[in-house]
Coordinates of C-alpha atoms and ligand atoms in Angstrom, one line a residue:
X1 CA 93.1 47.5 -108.8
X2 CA 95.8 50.1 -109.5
X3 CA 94.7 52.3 -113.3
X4 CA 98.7 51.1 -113.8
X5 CA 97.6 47.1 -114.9
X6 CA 94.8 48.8 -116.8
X7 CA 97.4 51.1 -118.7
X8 CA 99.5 48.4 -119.2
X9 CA 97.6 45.5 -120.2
X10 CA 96.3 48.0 -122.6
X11 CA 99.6 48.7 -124.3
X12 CA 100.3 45.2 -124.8
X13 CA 101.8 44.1 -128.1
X14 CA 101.4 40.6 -129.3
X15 CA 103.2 39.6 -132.8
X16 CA 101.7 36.6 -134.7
X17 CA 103.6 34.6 -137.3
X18 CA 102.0 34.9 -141.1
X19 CA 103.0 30.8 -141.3
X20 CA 100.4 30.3 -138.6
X21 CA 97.3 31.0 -141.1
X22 CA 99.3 28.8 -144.1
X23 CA 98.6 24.8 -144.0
X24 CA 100.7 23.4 -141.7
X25 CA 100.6 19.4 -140.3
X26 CA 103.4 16.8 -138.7
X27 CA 105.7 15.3 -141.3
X28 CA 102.7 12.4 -141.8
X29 CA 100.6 14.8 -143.3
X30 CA 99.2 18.4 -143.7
X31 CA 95.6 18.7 -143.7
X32 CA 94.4 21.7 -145.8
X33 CA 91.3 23.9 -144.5
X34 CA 89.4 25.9 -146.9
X35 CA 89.9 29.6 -146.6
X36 CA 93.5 29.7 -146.3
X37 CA 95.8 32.4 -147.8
X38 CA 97.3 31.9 -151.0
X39 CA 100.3 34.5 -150.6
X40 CA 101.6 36.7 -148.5
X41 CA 99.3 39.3 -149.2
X42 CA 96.2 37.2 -147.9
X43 CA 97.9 36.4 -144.5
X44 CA 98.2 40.2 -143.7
X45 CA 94.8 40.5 -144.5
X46 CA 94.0 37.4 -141.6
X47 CA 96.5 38.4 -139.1
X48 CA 94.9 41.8 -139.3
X49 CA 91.8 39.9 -137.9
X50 CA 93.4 38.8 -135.4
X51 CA 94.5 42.8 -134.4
X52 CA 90.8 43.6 -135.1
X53 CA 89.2 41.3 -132.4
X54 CA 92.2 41.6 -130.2
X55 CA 93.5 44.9 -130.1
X56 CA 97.2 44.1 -129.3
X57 CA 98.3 41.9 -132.0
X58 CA 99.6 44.4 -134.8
X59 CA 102.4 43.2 -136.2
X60 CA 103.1 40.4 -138.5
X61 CA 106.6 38.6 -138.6
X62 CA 107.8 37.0 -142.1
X63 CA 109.5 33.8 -142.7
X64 CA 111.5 34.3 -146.2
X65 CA 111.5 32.6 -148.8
X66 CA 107.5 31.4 -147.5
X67 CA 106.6 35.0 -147.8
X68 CA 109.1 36.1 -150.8
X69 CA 107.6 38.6 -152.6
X70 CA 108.6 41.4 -155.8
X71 CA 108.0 44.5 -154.0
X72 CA 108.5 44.2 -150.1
X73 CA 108.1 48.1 -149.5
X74 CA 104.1 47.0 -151.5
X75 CA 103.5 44.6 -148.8
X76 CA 104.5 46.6 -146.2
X77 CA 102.2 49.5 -147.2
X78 CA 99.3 47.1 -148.1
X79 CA 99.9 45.7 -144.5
X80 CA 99.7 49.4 -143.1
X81 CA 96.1 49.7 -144.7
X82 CA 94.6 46.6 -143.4
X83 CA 96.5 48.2 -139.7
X84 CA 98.8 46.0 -139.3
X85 CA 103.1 46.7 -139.5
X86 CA 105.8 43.8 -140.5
X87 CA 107.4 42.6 -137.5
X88 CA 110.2 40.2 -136.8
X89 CA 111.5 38.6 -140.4
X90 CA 112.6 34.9 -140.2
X91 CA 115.4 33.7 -142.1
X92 CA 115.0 30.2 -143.6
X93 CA 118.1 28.5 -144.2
X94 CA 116.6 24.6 -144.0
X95 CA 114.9 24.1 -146.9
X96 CA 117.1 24.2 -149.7
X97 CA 119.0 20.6 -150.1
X98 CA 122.6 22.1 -150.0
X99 CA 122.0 22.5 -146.7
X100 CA 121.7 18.6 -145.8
X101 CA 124.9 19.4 -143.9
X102 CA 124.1 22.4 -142.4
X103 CA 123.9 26.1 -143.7
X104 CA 125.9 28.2 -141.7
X105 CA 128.1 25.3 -140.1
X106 CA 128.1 23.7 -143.4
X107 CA 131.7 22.1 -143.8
X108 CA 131.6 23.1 -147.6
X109 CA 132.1 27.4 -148.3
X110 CA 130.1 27.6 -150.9
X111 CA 127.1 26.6 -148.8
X112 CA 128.4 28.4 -145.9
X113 CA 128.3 31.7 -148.7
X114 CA 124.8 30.8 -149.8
X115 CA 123.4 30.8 -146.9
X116 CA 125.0 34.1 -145.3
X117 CA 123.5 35.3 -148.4
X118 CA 119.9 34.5 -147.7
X119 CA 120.9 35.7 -144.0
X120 CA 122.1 39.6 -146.1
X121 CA 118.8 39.3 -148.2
X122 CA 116.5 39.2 -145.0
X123 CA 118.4 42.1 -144.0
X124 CA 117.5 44.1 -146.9
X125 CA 114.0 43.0 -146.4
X126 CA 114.1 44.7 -143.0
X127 CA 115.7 47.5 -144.9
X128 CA 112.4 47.8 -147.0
X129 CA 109.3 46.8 -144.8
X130 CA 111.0 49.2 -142.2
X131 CA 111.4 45.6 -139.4
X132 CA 113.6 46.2 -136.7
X133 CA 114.6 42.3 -136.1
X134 CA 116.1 39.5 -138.0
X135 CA 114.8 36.2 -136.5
X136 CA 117.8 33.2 -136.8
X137 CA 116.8 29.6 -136.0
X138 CA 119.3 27.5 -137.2
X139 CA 118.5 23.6 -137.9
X140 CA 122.3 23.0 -138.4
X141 CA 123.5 19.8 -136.0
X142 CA 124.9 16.5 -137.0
X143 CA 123.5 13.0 -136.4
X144 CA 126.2 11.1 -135.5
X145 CA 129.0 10.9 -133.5
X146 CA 132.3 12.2 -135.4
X147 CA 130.6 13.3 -138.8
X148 CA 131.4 16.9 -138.4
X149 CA 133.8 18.6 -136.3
X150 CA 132.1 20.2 -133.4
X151 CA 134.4 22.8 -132.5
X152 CA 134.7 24.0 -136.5
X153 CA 130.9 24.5 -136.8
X154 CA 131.0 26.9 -133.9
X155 CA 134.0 28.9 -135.6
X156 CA 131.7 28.8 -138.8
X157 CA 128.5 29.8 -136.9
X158 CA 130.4 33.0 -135.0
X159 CA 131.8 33.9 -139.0
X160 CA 128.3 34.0 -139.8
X161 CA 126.9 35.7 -136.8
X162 CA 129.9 38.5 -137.3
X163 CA 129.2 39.6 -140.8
X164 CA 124.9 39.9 -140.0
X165 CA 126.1 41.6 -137.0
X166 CA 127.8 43.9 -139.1
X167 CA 125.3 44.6 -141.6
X168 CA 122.9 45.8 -139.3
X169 CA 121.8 49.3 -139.4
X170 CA 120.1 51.6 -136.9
X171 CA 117.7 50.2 -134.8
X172 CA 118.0 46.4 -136.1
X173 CA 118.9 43.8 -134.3
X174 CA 119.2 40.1 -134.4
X175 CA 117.9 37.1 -132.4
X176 CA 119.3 34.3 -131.9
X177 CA 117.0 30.9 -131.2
X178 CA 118.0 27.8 -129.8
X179 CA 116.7 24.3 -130.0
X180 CA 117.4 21.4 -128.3
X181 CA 117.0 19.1 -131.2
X182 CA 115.3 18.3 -134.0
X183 CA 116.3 18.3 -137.2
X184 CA 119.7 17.3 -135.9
X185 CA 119.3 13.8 -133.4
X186 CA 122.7 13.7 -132.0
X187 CA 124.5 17.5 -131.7
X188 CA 122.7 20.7 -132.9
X189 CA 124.8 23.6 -133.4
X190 CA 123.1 25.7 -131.1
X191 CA 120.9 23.8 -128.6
X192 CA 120.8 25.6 -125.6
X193 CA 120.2 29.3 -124.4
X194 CA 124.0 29.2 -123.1
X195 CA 124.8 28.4 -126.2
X196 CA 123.1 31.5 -128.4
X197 CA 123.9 33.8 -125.2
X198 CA 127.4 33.2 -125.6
X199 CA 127.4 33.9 -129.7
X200 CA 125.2 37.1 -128.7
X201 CA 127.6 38.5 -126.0
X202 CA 130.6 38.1 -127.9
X203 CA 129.4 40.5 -130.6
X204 CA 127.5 43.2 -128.9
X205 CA 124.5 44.6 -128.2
X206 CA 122.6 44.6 -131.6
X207 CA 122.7 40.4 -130.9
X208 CA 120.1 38.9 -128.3
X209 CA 118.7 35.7 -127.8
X210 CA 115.2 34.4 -128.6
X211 CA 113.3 32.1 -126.4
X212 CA 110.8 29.6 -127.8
X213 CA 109.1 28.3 -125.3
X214 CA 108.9 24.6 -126.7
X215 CA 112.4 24.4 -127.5
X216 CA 114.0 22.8 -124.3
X217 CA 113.9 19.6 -122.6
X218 CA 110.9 18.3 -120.7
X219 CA 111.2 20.0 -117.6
X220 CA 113.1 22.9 -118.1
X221 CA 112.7 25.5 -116.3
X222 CA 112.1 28.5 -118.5
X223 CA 111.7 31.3 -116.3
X224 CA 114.6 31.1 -114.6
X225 CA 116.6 31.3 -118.1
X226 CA 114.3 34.4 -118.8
X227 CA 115.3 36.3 -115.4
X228 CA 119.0 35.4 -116.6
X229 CA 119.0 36.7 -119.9
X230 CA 116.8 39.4 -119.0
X231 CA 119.5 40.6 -116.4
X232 CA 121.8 40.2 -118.4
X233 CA 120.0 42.8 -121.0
X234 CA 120.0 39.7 -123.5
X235 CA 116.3 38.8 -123.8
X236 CA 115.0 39.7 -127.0
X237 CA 111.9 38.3 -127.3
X238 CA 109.9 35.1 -127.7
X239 CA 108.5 32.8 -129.7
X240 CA 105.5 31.6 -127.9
X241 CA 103.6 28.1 -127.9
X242 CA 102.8 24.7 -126.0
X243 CA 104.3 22.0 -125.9
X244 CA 103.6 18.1 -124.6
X245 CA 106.3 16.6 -125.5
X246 CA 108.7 18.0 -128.4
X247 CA 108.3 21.2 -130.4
X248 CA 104.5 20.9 -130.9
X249 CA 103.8 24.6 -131.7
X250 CA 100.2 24.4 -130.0
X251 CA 98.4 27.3 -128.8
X252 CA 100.8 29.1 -126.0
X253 CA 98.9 28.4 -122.5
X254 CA 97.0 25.8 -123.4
X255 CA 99.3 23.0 -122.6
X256 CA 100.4 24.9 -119.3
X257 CA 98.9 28.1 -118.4
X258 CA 100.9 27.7 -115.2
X259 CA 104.1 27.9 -116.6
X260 CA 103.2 30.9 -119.0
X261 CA 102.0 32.9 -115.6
X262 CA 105.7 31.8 -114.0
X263 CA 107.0 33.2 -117.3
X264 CA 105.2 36.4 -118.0
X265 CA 105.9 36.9 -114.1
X266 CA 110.0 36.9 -114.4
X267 CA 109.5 39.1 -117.7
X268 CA 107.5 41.4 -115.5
X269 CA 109.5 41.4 -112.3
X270 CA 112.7 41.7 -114.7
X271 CA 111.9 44.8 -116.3
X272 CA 111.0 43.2 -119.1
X273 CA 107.7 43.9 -120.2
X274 CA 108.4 46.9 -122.6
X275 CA 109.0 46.7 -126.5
X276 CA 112.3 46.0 -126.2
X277 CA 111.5 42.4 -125.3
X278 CA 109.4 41.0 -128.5
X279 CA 106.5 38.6 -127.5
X280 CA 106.0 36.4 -130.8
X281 CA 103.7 33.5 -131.9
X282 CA 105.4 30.9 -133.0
X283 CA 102.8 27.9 -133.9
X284 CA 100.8 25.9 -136.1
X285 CA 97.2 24.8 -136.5
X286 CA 97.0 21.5 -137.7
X287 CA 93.5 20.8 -136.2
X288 CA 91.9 23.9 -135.4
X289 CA 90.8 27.0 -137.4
X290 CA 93.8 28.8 -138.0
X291 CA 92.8 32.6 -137.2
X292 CA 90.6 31.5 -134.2
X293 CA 93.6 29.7 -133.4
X294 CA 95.4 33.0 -133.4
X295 CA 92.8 34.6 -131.2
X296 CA 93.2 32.5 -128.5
X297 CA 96.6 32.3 -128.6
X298 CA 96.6 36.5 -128.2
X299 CA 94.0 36.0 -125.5
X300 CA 95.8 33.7 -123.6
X301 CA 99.0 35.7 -123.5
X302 CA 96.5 38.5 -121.7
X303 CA 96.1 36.3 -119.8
X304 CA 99.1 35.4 -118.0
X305 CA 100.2 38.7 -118.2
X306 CA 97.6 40.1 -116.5
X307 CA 98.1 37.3 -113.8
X308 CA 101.4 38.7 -113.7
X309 CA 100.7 42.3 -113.7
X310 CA 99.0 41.5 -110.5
X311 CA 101.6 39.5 -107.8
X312 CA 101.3 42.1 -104.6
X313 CA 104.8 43.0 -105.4
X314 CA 105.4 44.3 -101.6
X315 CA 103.7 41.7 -99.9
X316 CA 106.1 39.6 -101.9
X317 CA 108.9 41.0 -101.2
X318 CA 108.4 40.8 -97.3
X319 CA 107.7 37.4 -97.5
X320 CA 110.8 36.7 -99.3
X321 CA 112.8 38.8 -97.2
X322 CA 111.2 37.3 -94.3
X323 CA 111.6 33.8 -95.2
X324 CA 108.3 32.7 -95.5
X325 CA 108.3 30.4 -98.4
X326 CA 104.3 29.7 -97.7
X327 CA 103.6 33.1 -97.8
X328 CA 105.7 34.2 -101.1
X329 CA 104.0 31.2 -102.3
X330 CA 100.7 31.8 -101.6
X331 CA 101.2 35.6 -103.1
X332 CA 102.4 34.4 -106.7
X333 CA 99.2 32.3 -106.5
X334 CA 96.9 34.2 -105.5
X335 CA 97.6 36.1 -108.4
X336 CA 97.4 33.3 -111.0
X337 CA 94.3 31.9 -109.5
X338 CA 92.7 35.3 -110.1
X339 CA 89.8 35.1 -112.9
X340 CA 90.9 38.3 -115.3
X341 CA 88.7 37.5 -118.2
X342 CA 85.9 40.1 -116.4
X343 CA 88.6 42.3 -116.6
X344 CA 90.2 42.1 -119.8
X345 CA 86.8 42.2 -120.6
X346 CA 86.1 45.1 -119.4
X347 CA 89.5 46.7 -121.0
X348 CA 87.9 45.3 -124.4
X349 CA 85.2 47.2 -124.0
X350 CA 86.5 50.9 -122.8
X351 CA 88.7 51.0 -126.2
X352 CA 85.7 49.8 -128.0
X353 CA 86.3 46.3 -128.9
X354 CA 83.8 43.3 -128.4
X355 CA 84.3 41.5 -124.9
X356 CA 84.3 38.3 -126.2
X357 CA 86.8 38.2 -129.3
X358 CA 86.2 34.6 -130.4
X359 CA 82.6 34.8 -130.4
X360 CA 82.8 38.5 -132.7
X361 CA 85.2 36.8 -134.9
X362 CA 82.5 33.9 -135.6
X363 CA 79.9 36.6 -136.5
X364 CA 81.4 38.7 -138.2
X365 CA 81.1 36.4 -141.5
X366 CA 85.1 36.5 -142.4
X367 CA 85.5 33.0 -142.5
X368 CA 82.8 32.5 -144.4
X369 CA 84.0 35.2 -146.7
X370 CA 87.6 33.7 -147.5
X371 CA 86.2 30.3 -147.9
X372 CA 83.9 31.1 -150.8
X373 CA 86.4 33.8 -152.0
X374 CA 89.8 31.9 -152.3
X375 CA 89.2 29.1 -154.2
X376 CA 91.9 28.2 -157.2
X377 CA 95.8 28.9 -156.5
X378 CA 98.1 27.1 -154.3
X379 CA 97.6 27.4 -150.6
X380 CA 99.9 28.6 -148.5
X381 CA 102.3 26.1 -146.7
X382 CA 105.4 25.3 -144.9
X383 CA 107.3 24.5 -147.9
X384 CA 108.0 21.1 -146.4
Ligands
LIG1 C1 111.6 26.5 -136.0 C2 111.8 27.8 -135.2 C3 111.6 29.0 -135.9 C4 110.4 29.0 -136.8 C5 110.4 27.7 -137.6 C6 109.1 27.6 -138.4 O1 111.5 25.4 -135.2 O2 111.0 27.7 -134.1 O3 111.4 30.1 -135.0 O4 110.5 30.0 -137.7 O5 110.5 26.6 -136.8
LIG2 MN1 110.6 29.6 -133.0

């Protein structure tokens, strides 16, 4: 095996979301576990866990107003002693109840101002914990047929989109996600990839779209919009998980390892495995510990890449060129039904790390730690 998959698994940067470590559940019901963080502070503490048995997971991305704090330049620094950064800060314009009828799209201006608003605040934030990228996921849509205008909310969306755009500063950037539902049940203001790609191109390079991977339609195939947008210099990152049958936010590859290997394979192939393109957690763990959770989530993501790294790219390429669909086939899975755990075992090892991350996160007592420590105060949530 070429020293190059070694130096580049090595390198590989995995973001995880702070709202992963709060309680989370389905809108029946959230089922608290002891140990979780009560503030912002707390999750940078367990996402720097996750960096600690992983080695590639060192930023953090913020979802605001869940992770509003005073002094955002003090979190930052107290994240930069536990060795972690602030990555990717999420806007949150879906919890306030003026925005029953959108935020952004809202038919009433003096929602539409509030909300830009919140959109302006997260860009300070960037401003002050030094993040390069403002995450937008917009649950603006409509439920029925004829209760909104859907040409107007698109007008009010690209307003939107044009004044963030603006206040970017050097070396920000925004990301635009897309959803196929959910809140909204009959149009969503931006559904589709086509959708946030067209916003994004229309106001320039500072603008690129997002994809989370359980945000399309059963079926979907995701890595061909990936090698799109990544041709088209318009992938900015993801927002990883699983999904069965909606937007479950379960651990990324464990619903379809398959499909994250034909994903991390057009990112790779693409040109796209550098830190321009963001790879983000986005998910919740209703059931399982949260920062194991996390763990295997990062681990997983090795995973496929490393699958990835290692399609024989020429003996690929002559199959293709030579029209041998079994062949090309059987190169791509050759490479995914390789076993890499030995080897990014092995990497673990060479940069000092314990093998096997799960079992040196059990040992190591942490859990134990914040469950007798954090007793008293709210837990963190979803807000919900
Ligand atoms: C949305 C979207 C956003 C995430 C929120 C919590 O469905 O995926 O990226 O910030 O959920
Ligand atoms: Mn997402």
């Amino acid at each position: 095996m070429s020293m190059d998959i070694r130096t580049r698994l090595s390198a590989q940067r995995i973001e995880t979301p702070s709202w992963a470590y709060g309680n989370s559940g389905t809108r029946f019901k959230v089922f608290a576990q002891p140990g979780v963080p009560r503030d912002p502070y707390e999750k940078l503490a367990d996402a720097a866990q996750v960096h600690r048995f992983t080695g590639v997971a060192p930023s953090v991305a913020l979802h605001i107003p869940w992770d509003r704090v005073d002094d955002y330049a003090d979190l930052a620094r107290h994240a930069g002693e536990l060795g972690v950064g602030i990555g990717a800060i999420n806007a949150n314009v879906f919890q306030d109840d003026d925005y029953k009828l959108g935020s952004v799209t809202n038919p009433d201006p003096r929602v539409r101002a509030k909300a830009l608003a919140h959109l302006l605040e997260c860009v300070d934030i960037m401003d002050a914990t030094g993040s390069g990228t403002l995450k937008l996921w917009f649950a603006d849509g409509t439920n029925y047929p004829g209760q909104d205008d859907i040409r107007a909310r698109q007008d009010r969306l690209a307003e939107a989109l044009e004044s963030v755009y603006h206040r970017l500063g050097e070396g920000q950037r925004f990301l635009l996600e897309y959803k196929l539902f959910e809140p909204a049940f009959y149009a969503t203001d931006v559904p589709d990839w086509g959708t946030a790609y067209a916003h994004c191109l229309r106001l320039g390079p500072k603008a690129q779209v997002v994809v989370d991977t359980g945000h399309h339609a059963p079926g979907t195939n995701i890595e061909f919009i990936v090698a799109f947008l990544l041709r088209e210099g318009k992938l900015g990152g993801f927002d990883f998980n699983s999904r069965f049958y909606a937007d479950d936010d379960l651990m990324v590859g464990s619903a379809d390892p398959f499909q994250l290997f034909r994903i991390m394979y057009e990112v790779v192939a693409g040109g796209g495995y550098t830190d321009e393109v963001a790879f983000m957690l986005d998910q919740c763990h209703n059931l399982e510990p949260k920062i194991p959770g996390q763990i295997r989530s990062v681990m997983n993501v090795q995973e496929a890449t490393a699958k990835a790294l290692l399609v024989d790219g020429d003996a690929l390429r002559s199959a293709q060129d030579g029209g041998d669909v079994l062949q090309a086939n059987a190169v791509l899975m050759d490479a995914f039904n390789t076993d890499v755990r030995p080897l990014l075992a092995d990497l673990r090892r060479e940069s000092g790390l314990d093998p096997d991350p799960m079992a040196a996160y059990a040992r190591s007592g942490y859990f134990e730690t914040i469950s007798a420590t954090r007793v008293g105060g709210a837990q963190a949530g979803w807000g919900a």
